[in-house]
């Protein structure tokens, strides 16, 4: 990886867990607009999974991923083995405070601690100057920015807008678990977000707008809504009323056994 420095361009890192779809490839393209020196990491990180089942069932498609990256002429794919990342005797952990208390952090204890651990390791291993993350995982992006600030990583962290299918559904590695019927019902999620965000901007009470959005999603076929909250875009603190501050409306919901997340800017 040291040789990447020889052309005097910055090094950009796109961390992924593989099973690459167009959402990941948009991160790669965003990186390629800045530099030729793009490293894509592919590592299904055991430290960020709460349940062993999820870890075992996570899609692993390295040969196909490598083909997609080769087509984009990515110079370095970093796909380490678990024992390279966490060799016997590995005994360091990291913990983020505050930002992980609500939203996904509330139902996935320890998840973001595992994320920042691997991301910090990848930052060190790749010597990156810039790193690209999807805005779909908005809480993750905010937490990684905080970790990079707190630990003095000299890395520019950039968020890339969510890529959606023709019905507005955010692309996600989990979408492959959806049946055709679930896939079409799932478009109720981005629609509910858009409608609630528009109503809040028009001055409707936040709780009412969110209650209606939740009802619409359940009526469309979602089994349960983990959360739908309007939060301050920087602190992720829940907002009870909206006074024009930059905010984000975030949702996590189950359709069948598949948990989908998404978010939208409210500004
Ligand atoms: O967003 C992901 O795919 C993962 O959480 C990340 C950032 C690659 C860390 O494992």
PDB file of N, CA, C and O and ligand atoms in Angstrom, residues 15-17 45 48 115 118-119 133 137 140, ligand 1:
ATOM      1  N   UNK A  15     -14.494   1.758   3.135  1.00  0.00           N
ATOM      2  CA  UNK A  15     -14.664   0.538   3.927  1.00  0.00           C
ATOM      3  C   UNK A  15     -16.010  -0.119   3.628  1.00  0.00           C
ATOM      4  O   UNK A  15     -17.035   0.556   3.595  1.00  0.00           O
ATOM      5  N   UNK A  16     -15.999  -1.421   3.397  1.00  0.00           N
ATOM      6  CA  UNK A  16     -17.252  -2.151   3.156  1.00  0.00           C
ATOM      7  C   UNK A  16     -17.181  -3.519   3.842  1.00  0.00           C
ATOM      8  O   UNK A  16     -16.107  -3.964   4.243  1.00  0.00           O
ATOM      9  N   UNK A  17     -18.348  -4.165   3.888  1.00  0.00           N
ATOM     10  CA  UNK A  17     -18.369  -5.562   4.332  1.00  0.00           C
ATOM     11  C   UNK A  17     -18.668  -6.458   3.135  1.00  0.00           C
ATOM     12  O   UNK A  17     -19.115  -7.597   3.298  1.00  0.00           O
ATOM     13  N   UNK A  45     -17.056  -7.808   9.725  1.00  0.00           N
ATOM     14  CA  UNK A  45     -16.414  -7.552  11.014  1.00  0.00           C
ATOM     15  C   UNK A  45     -17.161  -8.217  12.184  1.00  0.00           C
ATOM     16  O   UNK A  45     -18.203  -7.706  12.611  1.00  0.00           O
ATOM     17  N   UNK A  48     -18.858  -6.252  15.240  1.00  0.00           N
ATOM     18  CA  UNK A  48     -20.035  -5.385  15.212  1.00  0.00           C
ATOM     19  C   UNK A  48     -21.346  -6.157  15.108  1.00  0.00           C
ATOM     20  O   UNK A  48     -22.400  -5.563  14.930  1.00  0.00           O
ATOM     21  N   UNK A 115     -17.928  -1.221  15.334  1.00  0.00           N
ATOM     22  CA  UNK A 115     -17.701  -0.470  14.082  1.00  0.00           C
ATOM     23  C   UNK A 115     -16.484   0.444  14.236  1.00  0.00           C
ATOM     24  O   UNK A 115     -15.588   0.457  13.381  1.00  0.00           O
ATOM     25  N   UNK A 118     -13.066  -1.457  14.143  1.00  0.00           N
ATOM     26  CA  UNK A 118     -12.556  -1.882  12.831  1.00  0.00           C
ATOM     27  C   UNK A 118     -12.201  -0.672  11.976  1.00  0.00           C
ATOM     28  O   UNK A 118     -11.195  -0.679  11.261  1.00  0.00           O
ATOM     29  N   UNK A 119     -13.009   0.372  12.059  1.00  0.00           N
ATOM     30  CA  UNK A 119     -12.731   1.541  11.210  1.00  0.00           C
ATOM     31  C   UNK A 119     -11.400   2.185  11.624  1.00  0.00           C
ATOM     32  O   UNK A 119     -10.581   2.550  10.775  1.00  0.00           O
ATOM     33  N   UNK A 133     -18.225   7.111   3.450  1.00  0.00           N
ATOM     34  CA  UNK A 133     -19.250   6.275   4.092  1.00  0.00           C
ATOM     35  C   UNK A 133     -20.625   6.716   3.573  1.00  0.00           C
ATOM     36  O   UNK A 133     -20.829   7.890   3.251  1.00  0.00           O
ATOM     37  N   UNK A 137     -26.401   4.910   6.498  1.00  0.00           N
ATOM     38  CA  UNK A 137     -26.067   4.561   7.885  1.00  0.00           C
ATOM     39  C   UNK A 137     -25.691   5.862   8.605  1.00  0.00           C
ATOM     40  O   UNK A 137     -24.528   6.098   8.930  1.00  0.00           O
ATOM     41  N   UNK A 140     -24.058   5.746  12.078  1.00  0.00           N
ATOM     42  CA  UNK A 140     -22.680   5.239  11.930  1.00  0.00           C
ATOM     43  C   UNK A 140     -21.752   6.356  11.458  1.00  0.00           C
ATOM     44  O   UNK A 140     -20.649   6.535  11.988  1.00  0.00           O
TER      45      UNK A 140
HETATM   46  O1  LIG B   1     -21.136   0.124   6.887  1.00  0.00           O
HETATM   47  C1  LIG B   1     -20.483  -0.942   6.856  1.00  0.00           C
HETATM   48  O2  LIG B   1     -20.511  -1.686   5.892  1.00  0.00           O
HETATM   49  C2  LIG B   1     -19.633  -1.326   8.059  1.00  0.00           C
HETATM   50  O3  LIG B   1     -20.243  -0.962   9.251  1.00  0.00           O
HETATM   51  C3  LIG B   1     -18.191  -0.768   7.991  1.00  0.00           C
HETATM   52  C4  LIG B   1     -18.179   0.753   8.038  1.00  0.00           C
HETATM   53  C5  LIG B   1     -17.522  -1.253   6.715  1.00  0.00           C
HETATM   54  C6  LIG B   1     -17.391  -1.274   9.188  1.00  0.00           C
HETATM   55  O4  LIG B   1     -17.350  -2.662   9.219  1.00  0.00           O
END
